[in-house]
CSV table of C-alpha atoms and ligand atoms in Angstrom, one decimal:
chain,number,residue,atom,x,y,z
W,3,MET,CA,34.3,120.4,167.5
W,4,VAL,CA,37.1,122.1,169.5
W,5,LYS,CA,35.9,125.1,171.8
W,6,ALA,CA,38.0,128.1,172.6
W,7,LEU,CA,37.5,131.0,175.0
W,8,ILE,CA,39.5,134.0,174.5
W,9,LEU,CA,39.5,136.4,177.1
W,10,GLY,CA,40.5,139.9,175.8
W,11,ILE,CA,39.2,139.0,172.2
W,12,ASN,CA,38.7,142.6,171.1
W,13,GLY,CA,42.5,143.5,171.7
W,14,GLN,CA,45.3,143.2,169.1
W,15,ASP,CA,46.2,139.7,169.9
W,16,GLY,CA,42.7,138.3,170.6
W,17,SER,CA,41.5,139.4,167.2
W,18,TYR,CA,44.2,137.7,165.6
W,19,LEU,CA,43.8,134.6,167.5
W,20,GLY,CA,40.0,134.7,166.9
W,21,GLU,CA,40.7,134.9,163.0
W,22,LEU,CA,43.2,131.9,163.4
W,23,LEU,CA,41.1,129.7,165.5
W,24,LEU,CA,37.9,130.2,163.2
W,25,GLU,CA,40.2,129.2,160.1
W,26,ARG,CA,41.0,126.2,161.9
W,27,GLY,CA,37.3,125.2,162.6
W,28,VAL,CA,37.5,126.1,166.1
W,29,GLU,CA,34.3,127.3,167.8
W,30,VAL,CA,35.2,130.6,169.6
W,31,VAL,CA,33.7,132.3,172.5
W,32,GLY,CA,35.2,135.7,173.2
W,33,TRP,CA,35.3,137.5,176.5
W,34,ILE,CA,35.1,141.3,176.7
W,35,PRO,CA,35.3,143.4,179.7
W,36,SER,CA,32.1,144.5,181.1
W,37,SER,CA,33.4,147.3,183.2
W,38,ILE,CA,35.0,149.7,180.7
W,39,PRO,CA,33.8,151.0,177.2
W,40,VAL,CA,34.9,148.3,174.7
W,41,ASN,CA,36.1,149.0,171.3
W,42,LEU,CA,34.9,146.4,169.0
W,43,GLU,CA,36.7,147.7,165.8
W,44,ASN,CA,39.3,144.9,165.6
W,45,ILE,CA,36.4,142.1,165.5
W,46,GLN,CA,33.9,143.6,163.5
W,47,HIS,CA,34.8,141.3,160.4
W,48,ILE,CA,34.1,138.0,162.7
W,49,ILE,CA,31.7,139.2,165.1
W,50,LYS,CA,28.9,137.3,163.6
W,51,ARG,CA,31.1,134.0,163.9
W,52,ILE,CA,31.8,134.2,167.6
W,53,GLN,CA,29.8,134.4,170.6
W,54,LEU,CA,30.5,137.3,173.2
W,55,VAL,CA,30.4,137.3,176.7
W,56,GLU,CA,30.7,140.1,179.1
W,57,GLY,CA,32.5,140.0,182.3
W,58,SER,CA,35.3,141.0,184.7
W,59,LEU,CA,38.3,139.2,186.0
W,60,SER,CA,37.6,140.7,189.3
W,61,ASP,CA,34.3,138.7,189.4
W,62,GLN,CA,35.0,135.0,190.6
W,63,GLU,CA,31.5,133.9,190.0
W,64,ALA,CA,31.2,135.4,186.5
W,65,ILE,CA,34.4,133.5,185.7
W,66,ASN,CA,33.0,130.2,187.2
W,67,ALA,CA,29.7,130.8,185.6
W,68,CYS,CA,31.4,131.3,181.9
W,69,ILE,CA,33.6,128.4,182.4
W,70,GLU,CA,30.8,125.9,183.6
W,71,GLU,CA,28.4,127.2,180.9
W,72,HIS,CA,30.9,126.8,178.0
W,73,ARG,CA,33.4,124.1,179.2
W,74,PRO,CA,35.9,125.3,176.6
W,75,ASP,CA,38.8,122.9,175.5
W,76,GLU,CA,41.3,125.8,175.2
W,77,ILE,CA,41.3,129.0,177.3
W,78,TYR,CA,43.4,132.0,176.1
W,79,ASN,CA,44.0,134.7,178.5
W,80,LEU,CA,44.8,137.9,176.7
W,81,ALA,CA,42.7,140.0,178.7
W,82,SER,CA,45.0,142.8,180.6
W,83,PRO,CA,46.0,146.2,180.4
W,84,SER,CA,48.9,146.2,178.0
W,85,SER,CA,51.1,149.1,178.6
W,86,PRO,CA,53.9,148.8,180.9
W,87,ALA,CA,54.6,152.4,181.2
W,88,ALA,CA,51.1,153.5,181.8
W,89,SER,CA,51.0,150.8,184.7
W,90,TRP,CA,52.4,153.3,187.3
W,91,ASP,CA,49.1,155.1,187.1
W,92,SER,CA,47.0,152.1,187.9
W,93,THR,CA,48.9,149.7,190.2
W,94,VAL,CA,45.9,148.5,192.0
W,95,GLU,CA,43.8,147.7,188.8
W,96,VAL,CA,46.8,146.2,186.9
W,97,GLY,CA,47.4,143.9,190.0
W,98,ASP,CA,43.8,143.0,190.3
W,99,ILE,CA,43.2,142.2,186.5
W,100,ALA,CA,46.6,141.0,185.5
W,101,GLY,CA,47.6,139.2,188.7
W,102,LEU,CA,44.6,138.3,190.8
W,103,GLY,CA,42.7,137.8,187.7
W,104,VAL,CA,44.7,134.9,186.8
W,105,ALA,CA,44.4,133.3,190.4
W,106,ARG,CA,40.6,133.6,189.7
W,107,LEU,CA,40.8,132.1,186.2
W,108,LEU,CA,43.2,129.2,187.5
W,109,GLU,CA,40.9,128.5,190.5
W,110,ALA,CA,37.8,128.3,188.1
W,111,ILE,CA,39.4,126.0,185.9
W,112,ARG,CA,41.0,123.7,188.7
W,113,VAL,CA,37.5,123.4,190.4
W,114,VAL,CA,35.0,123.7,187.4
W,115,HIS,CA,36.9,122.3,184.3
W,116,PRO,CA,40.6,120.9,185.0
W,117,ALA,CA,40.7,119.3,181.6
W,118,ALA,CA,40.8,122.6,179.9
W,119,HIS,CA,44.3,123.9,178.4
W,120,TYR,CA,45.1,127.4,179.6
W,121,TYR,CA,47.4,130.0,177.9
W,122,GLN,CA,48.7,132.6,180.1
W,123,ALA,CA,50.0,135.9,178.2
W,124,SER,CA,53.2,136.4,179.8
W,125,SER,CA,55.6,139.2,178.6
W,126,SER,CA,59.3,140.1,178.2
W,127,GLU,CA,58.7,142.7,180.7
W,128,LEU,CA,59.1,140.0,183.2
W,129,PHE,CA,63.0,140.3,182.3
W,130,GLY,CA,63.1,144.1,183.3
W,131,ASN,CA,66.6,145.3,183.0
W,132,PRO,CA,68.0,141.7,182.0
W,133,VAL,CA,70.9,140.2,183.7
W,134,ASP,CA,71.6,138.0,180.3
W,135,VAL,CA,71.4,138.9,176.8
W,136,PRO,CA,69.6,137.2,175.0
W,137,GLN,CA,66.9,136.1,177.2
W,138,ASN,CA,65.3,132.6,177.3
W,139,GLU,CA,63.1,130.7,179.7
W,140,THR,CA,66.0,130.2,182.3
W,141,THR,CA,66.9,133.9,182.4
W,142,PRO,CA,66.0,135.5,185.9
W,143,PHE,CA,63.2,137.5,186.1
W,144,GLN,CA,63.1,141.0,187.6
W,145,PRO,CA,60.3,143.1,186.5
W,146,ARG,CA,60.5,146.8,187.1
W,147,ASN,CA,57.0,148.2,186.8
W,148,PRO,CA,53.5,147.3,188.2
W,149,TYR,CA,52.6,145.6,184.9
W,150,GLY,CA,55.8,143.3,184.9
W,151,ILE,CA,55.2,142.5,188.6
W,152,ALA,CA,51.5,141.4,188.1
W,153,LYS,CA,52.5,139.4,185.1
W,154,LEU,CA,55.2,137.7,187.1
W,155,TYR,CA,52.8,136.6,189.8
W,156,ALA,CA,50.4,135.1,186.8
W,157,HIS,CA,53.4,133.5,185.4
W,158,TRP,CA,54.5,131.6,188.7
W,159,LEU,CA,51.0,130.7,189.4
W,160,THR,CA,50.4,129.2,186.0
W,161,VAL,CA,53.7,127.2,186.4
W,162,ARG,CA,52.9,126.1,189.9
W,163,TYR,CA,49.2,125.1,189.2
W,164,ARG,CA,50.8,123.1,186.4
W,165,GLN,CA,53.2,121.5,188.9
W,166,GLU,CA,50.8,121.1,191.8
W,167,TYR,CA,47.7,120.4,190.3
W,168,GLY,CA,48.6,118.8,186.9
W,169,LEU,CA,46.7,121.5,185.0
W,170,TYR,CA,47.6,122.1,181.3
W,171,GLY,CA,48.8,125.4,181.7
W,172,VAL,CA,51.5,127.3,179.5
W,173,SER,CA,52.9,130.7,179.8
W,174,GLY,CA,54.1,132.5,176.7
W,175,ILE,CA,56.8,135.0,177.2
W,176,LEU,CA,56.2,137.3,174.3
W,177,PHE,CA,58.5,140.0,173.3
W,178,ASN,CA,57.1,143.2,171.8
W,179,HIS,CA,54.5,142.5,168.9
W,180,GLU,CA,52.9,144.9,166.6
W,181,SER,CA,50.4,145.2,163.9
W,182,PRO,CA,48.0,147.9,162.4
W,183,ARG,CA,45.7,147.1,165.4
W,184,ARG,CA,48.4,148.0,168.1
W,185,GLY,CA,47.3,150.7,170.3
W,186,LEU,CA,48.5,154.4,169.5
W,187,GLN,CA,50.3,154.7,172.6
W,188,PHE,CA,52.9,152.3,171.7
W,189,VAL,CA,55.9,153.8,169.7
W,190,THR,CA,55.5,151.7,166.4
W,191,ARG,CA,51.8,152.6,165.9
W,192,LYS,CA,52.6,156.4,167.1
W,193,ILE,CA,55.2,156.4,164.3
W,194,THR,CA,53.1,154.9,161.5
W,195,HIS,CA,49.8,156.8,162.3
W,196,THR,CA,51.4,160.0,162.6
W,197,ALA,CA,53.9,159.5,159.5
W,198,ALA,CA,50.7,158.8,157.5
W,199,LYS,CA,48.9,162.0,158.9
W,200,ILE,CA,51.9,163.9,158.1
W,201,LYS,CA,51.9,162.6,154.3
W,202,LEU,CA,48.3,163.8,154.2
W,203,GLY,CA,49.0,167.1,155.5
W,204,LEU,CA,47.0,166.3,158.8
W,205,GLU,CA,49.9,166.8,161.2
W,206,SER,CA,53.3,168.7,160.7
W,207,GLU,CA,55.5,166.9,163.6
W,208,LEU,CA,56.0,163.6,165.4
W,209,HIS,CA,57.2,163.9,169.1
W,210,LEU,CA,59.0,161.0,170.3
W,211,GLY,CA,61.3,160.2,173.3
W,212,ASN,CA,64.5,158.1,173.0
W,213,LEU,CA,65.2,157.4,169.3
W,214,ASP,CA,68.1,155.1,170.3
W,215,ALA,CA,65.9,152.7,172.5
W,216,ARG,CA,65.7,149.2,170.9
W,217,ARG,CA,63.2,146.4,170.9
W,218,ASP,CA,62.7,143.0,169.5
W,219,TRP,CA,59.4,143.7,167.5
W,220,GLY,CA,57.5,141.0,165.8
W,221,PHE,CA,54.1,140.6,164.1
W,222,ALA,CA,51.3,139.9,166.3
W,223,ARG,CA,49.7,137.5,164.0
W,224,ASP,CA,52.8,135.2,164.0
W,225,TYR,CA,52.8,135.3,167.7
W,226,THR,CA,49.3,134.1,168.0
W,227,GLU,CA,50.0,131.1,165.9
W,228,ALA,CA,52.8,130.3,168.7
W,229,MET,CA,50.2,130.6,171.2
W,230,TRP,CA,48.0,128.1,169.4
W,231,LEU,CA,51.1,125.8,169.0
W,232,MET,CA,51.7,125.8,172.7
W,233,MET,CA,48.3,124.5,173.5
W,234,GLN,CA,48.5,121.6,171.2
W,235,GLN,CA,51.5,119.9,172.8
W,236,GLU,CA,51.6,116.5,174.7
W,237,ALA,CA,53.0,118.3,177.8
W,238,ALA,CA,52.5,122.0,178.6
W,239,GLY,CA,55.6,124.1,179.1
W,240,ASP,CA,56.7,127.8,178.9
W,241,PHE,CA,58.1,129.6,175.7
W,242,VAL,CA,59.9,132.5,174.9
W,243,ILE,CA,58.7,134.2,171.6
W,244,GLY,CA,60.2,136.9,169.6
W,245,THR,CA,62.4,137.4,166.7
W,246,ALA,CA,66.1,137.6,167.8
W,247,GLU,CA,66.7,140.9,166.1
W,248,THR,CA,66.5,144.3,167.7
W,249,HIS,CA,66.0,147.5,166.0
W,250,SER,CA,66.0,151.2,167.4
W,251,VAL,CA,63.1,153.6,167.3
W,252,ARG,CA,65.3,155.7,164.7
W,253,GLU,CA,65.4,152.7,162.4
W,254,PHE,CA,61.6,152.4,162.7
W,255,CYS,CA,61.2,156.1,161.9
W,256,GLU,CA,63.7,156.1,158.9
W,257,LEU,CA,61.8,153.1,157.4
W,258,ALA,CA,58.2,154.3,158.2
W,259,PHE,CA,58.7,157.8,156.6
W,260,GLY,CA,61.2,156.2,153.8
W,261,PHE,CA,57.9,154.2,152.6
W,262,LEU,CA,56.1,157.5,152.4
W,263,ASP,CA,59.0,159.2,150.5
W,264,LEU,CA,59.8,161.4,153.4
W,265,ASP,CA,62.8,162.0,155.6
W,266,TYR,CA,62.1,161.4,159.3
W,267,ARG,CA,64.6,164.1,160.1
W,268,ASP,CA,62.4,166.8,158.7
W,269,TYR,CA,59.6,165.9,161.2
W,270,VAL,CA,60.7,163.9,164.2
W,271,VAL,CA,61.2,166.4,167.3
W,272,GLN,CA,62.9,164.8,170.3
W,273,ASP,CA,60.7,165.5,173.2
W,274,PRO,CA,61.8,165.1,176.9
W,275,GLN,CA,58.2,164.5,177.9
W,276,PHE,CA,58.4,161.1,176.1
W,277,TYR,CA,61.7,160.0,177.5
W,278,ARG,CA,61.5,157.3,179.9
W,279,PRO,CA,64.2,156.6,183.1
W,280,LEU,CA,65.8,153.3,183.3
W,281,GLU,CA,66.3,152.9,179.5
W,282,LYS,CA,69.5,150.9,179.3
W,283,ARG,CA,68.0,147.5,178.5
W,284,GLN,CA,68.9,145.0,176.0
W,285,LEU,CA,65.6,142.9,175.4
W,286,ILE,CA,66.1,140.2,172.7
W,287,ALA,CA,64.7,137.0,172.5
W,288,ASP,CA,66.2,133.7,172.4
W,289,TYR,CA,63.4,131.6,170.8
W,290,SER,CA,65.3,128.4,170.2
W,291,LYS,CA,63.1,126.4,172.5
W,292,ALA,CA,59.9,127.3,170.7
W,293,SER,CA,61.8,126.6,167.1
W,294,LYS,CA,62.9,123.3,168.4
W,295,LYS,CA,59.9,122.1,170.3
W,296,LEU,CA,57.0,123.8,168.4
W,297,GLY,CA,58.6,124.4,164.9
W,298,TRP,CA,57.9,128.1,165.3
W,299,HIS,CA,59.5,131.0,163.5
W,300,PRO,CA,58.4,134.3,163.1
W,301,LYS,CA,57.5,134.8,159.3
W,302,MET,CA,57.3,138.7,158.8
W,303,LYS,CA,60.4,140.4,158.7
W,304,PHE,CA,60.9,143.7,160.2
W,305,GLU,CA,60.8,146.0,157.0
W,306,GLU,CA,57.7,144.1,155.9
W,307,LEU,CA,56.1,144.9,159.4
W,308,VAL,CA,56.8,148.6,159.2
W,309,LYS,CA,55.4,148.7,155.8
W,310,LEU,CA,52.2,146.8,156.5
W,311,MET,CA,51.5,149.3,159.4
W,312,VAL,CA,52.3,152.4,157.3
W,313,ASP,CA,50.2,151.2,154.5
W,314,ALA,CA,47.2,150.3,156.9
W,315,ASP,CA,47.4,153.6,158.5
W,316,LEU,CA,47.3,155.4,155.4
W,317,ASP,CA,44.6,153.5,153.5
W,318,THR,CA,42.6,154.2,157.0
W,319,LEU,CA,43.3,158.0,157.1
W,320,GLN,CA,42.5,158.3,153.4
W,321,SER,CA,39.2,156.4,153.5
W,322,ASN,CA,38.3,158.5,156.5
W,323,ARG,CA,38.7,161.7,154.6
D,412,GDP,P1,57.1,149.0,175.7
D,412,GDP,O1,58.4,148.0,175.3
D,412,GDP,O2,55.9,148.1,175.9
D,412,GDP,O3,57.5,149.9,176.7
D,412,GDP,O4,56.6,149.5,174.3
D,412,GDP,P2,56.8,151.0,173.8
D,412,GDP,O5,56.1,150.9,172.3
D,412,GDP,O6,55.6,152.0,174.5
D,412,GDP,O7,58.2,151.7,173.7
D,412,GDP,C1,59.2,151.0,173.1
D,412,GDP,C2,60.4,151.8,173.3
D,412,GDP,O8,60.2,153.2,172.4
D,412,GDP,C3,60.7,152.4,174.7
D,412,GDP,O9,62.0,152.0,174.8
D,412,GDP,C4,60.4,153.8,174.6
D,412,GDP,O10,61.5,154.6,175.5
D,412,GDP,C5,60.9,154.2,173.2
D,412,GDP,N1,60.1,155.4,172.8
D,412,GDP,C6,60.6,156.4,172.4
D,412,GDP,N2,59.6,157.6,172.2
D,412,GDP,C7,58.6,156.9,172.5
D,412,GDP,C8,57.2,157.5,172.4
D,412,GDP,O11,56.9,158.6,172.0
D,412,GDP,N3,56.2,156.7,172.8
D,412,GDP,C9,56.4,155.4,173.2
D,412,GDP,N4,55.4,154.8,173.8
D,412,GDP,N5,57.8,154.9,173.5
D,412,GDP,C10,58.7,155.7,173.0
């Protein structure tokens, strides 16, 4: 039986990946942080079928002990603070967990269990303000915030451990991926959650920043399928994962409110507090390598994703009333 360790199993991606691996008959060990209060809501439905381990990516001994004890065939590292914008408030912590944490993990694998396959969660944030449009695996990296900078260190370390030590390490450069399990600090979930509240009379306005900002938004569960595929190849490699489409925050609002029979223009207030500097970026994925080598394609269309998120928020709010 294949055994997998998912670091960050309680997050959006970790929980979808946990479901996917269980469906495929994989034994799942989930690592959750010991240092901060942990929300287990995303994994309540599978919690009885997985084994949980608490630890910190700052703790080399704990990482070594976990890998020594479980000797997982596959190790997925999805444990990291996930908000690029918020990373300016925690540069050192983000560097320690998203950057040095990966050094500790790779060292543990090299020393304790070098046969393990390792997945590193990289991000389109590596591209910063991209020089080429669209972006693929050869586009130069120029991250612009502490999150992207820590992720860049982790990305290169994964690549170099593969080349230098022959470890099976892959880096998935994932563009924005959303779902009903996305944190409320991200614009998609902020919109669907607030729109659902407005529909139920629990809120009257939605304050947003730049409505013309565009992103390449996909569905998180589709992206965990790509992670799994990357780990099943003969040779390890790095892959860009996205949809090759961009949409604006405005389009997202229009659809989300539309599904609730509301007009976003009646509720959305543009608020300078949520404007970000340096926003002239065109982030769009060229995932042709993943499509050719992994046979991977995003399954869920943009409209379906917005509808899924709106429906889920409406359902949850209604059942909590
Ligand atoms: P990011 O790609 O990781 O920064 O994902 P976000 O969901 O936080 O932001 C996506 C885009 O939405 C960015 O270009 C933001 O500038 C834009 N945006 C506009 N209004 C808001 C807002 O109120 N909150 C957030 N988080 N983003 C906003």
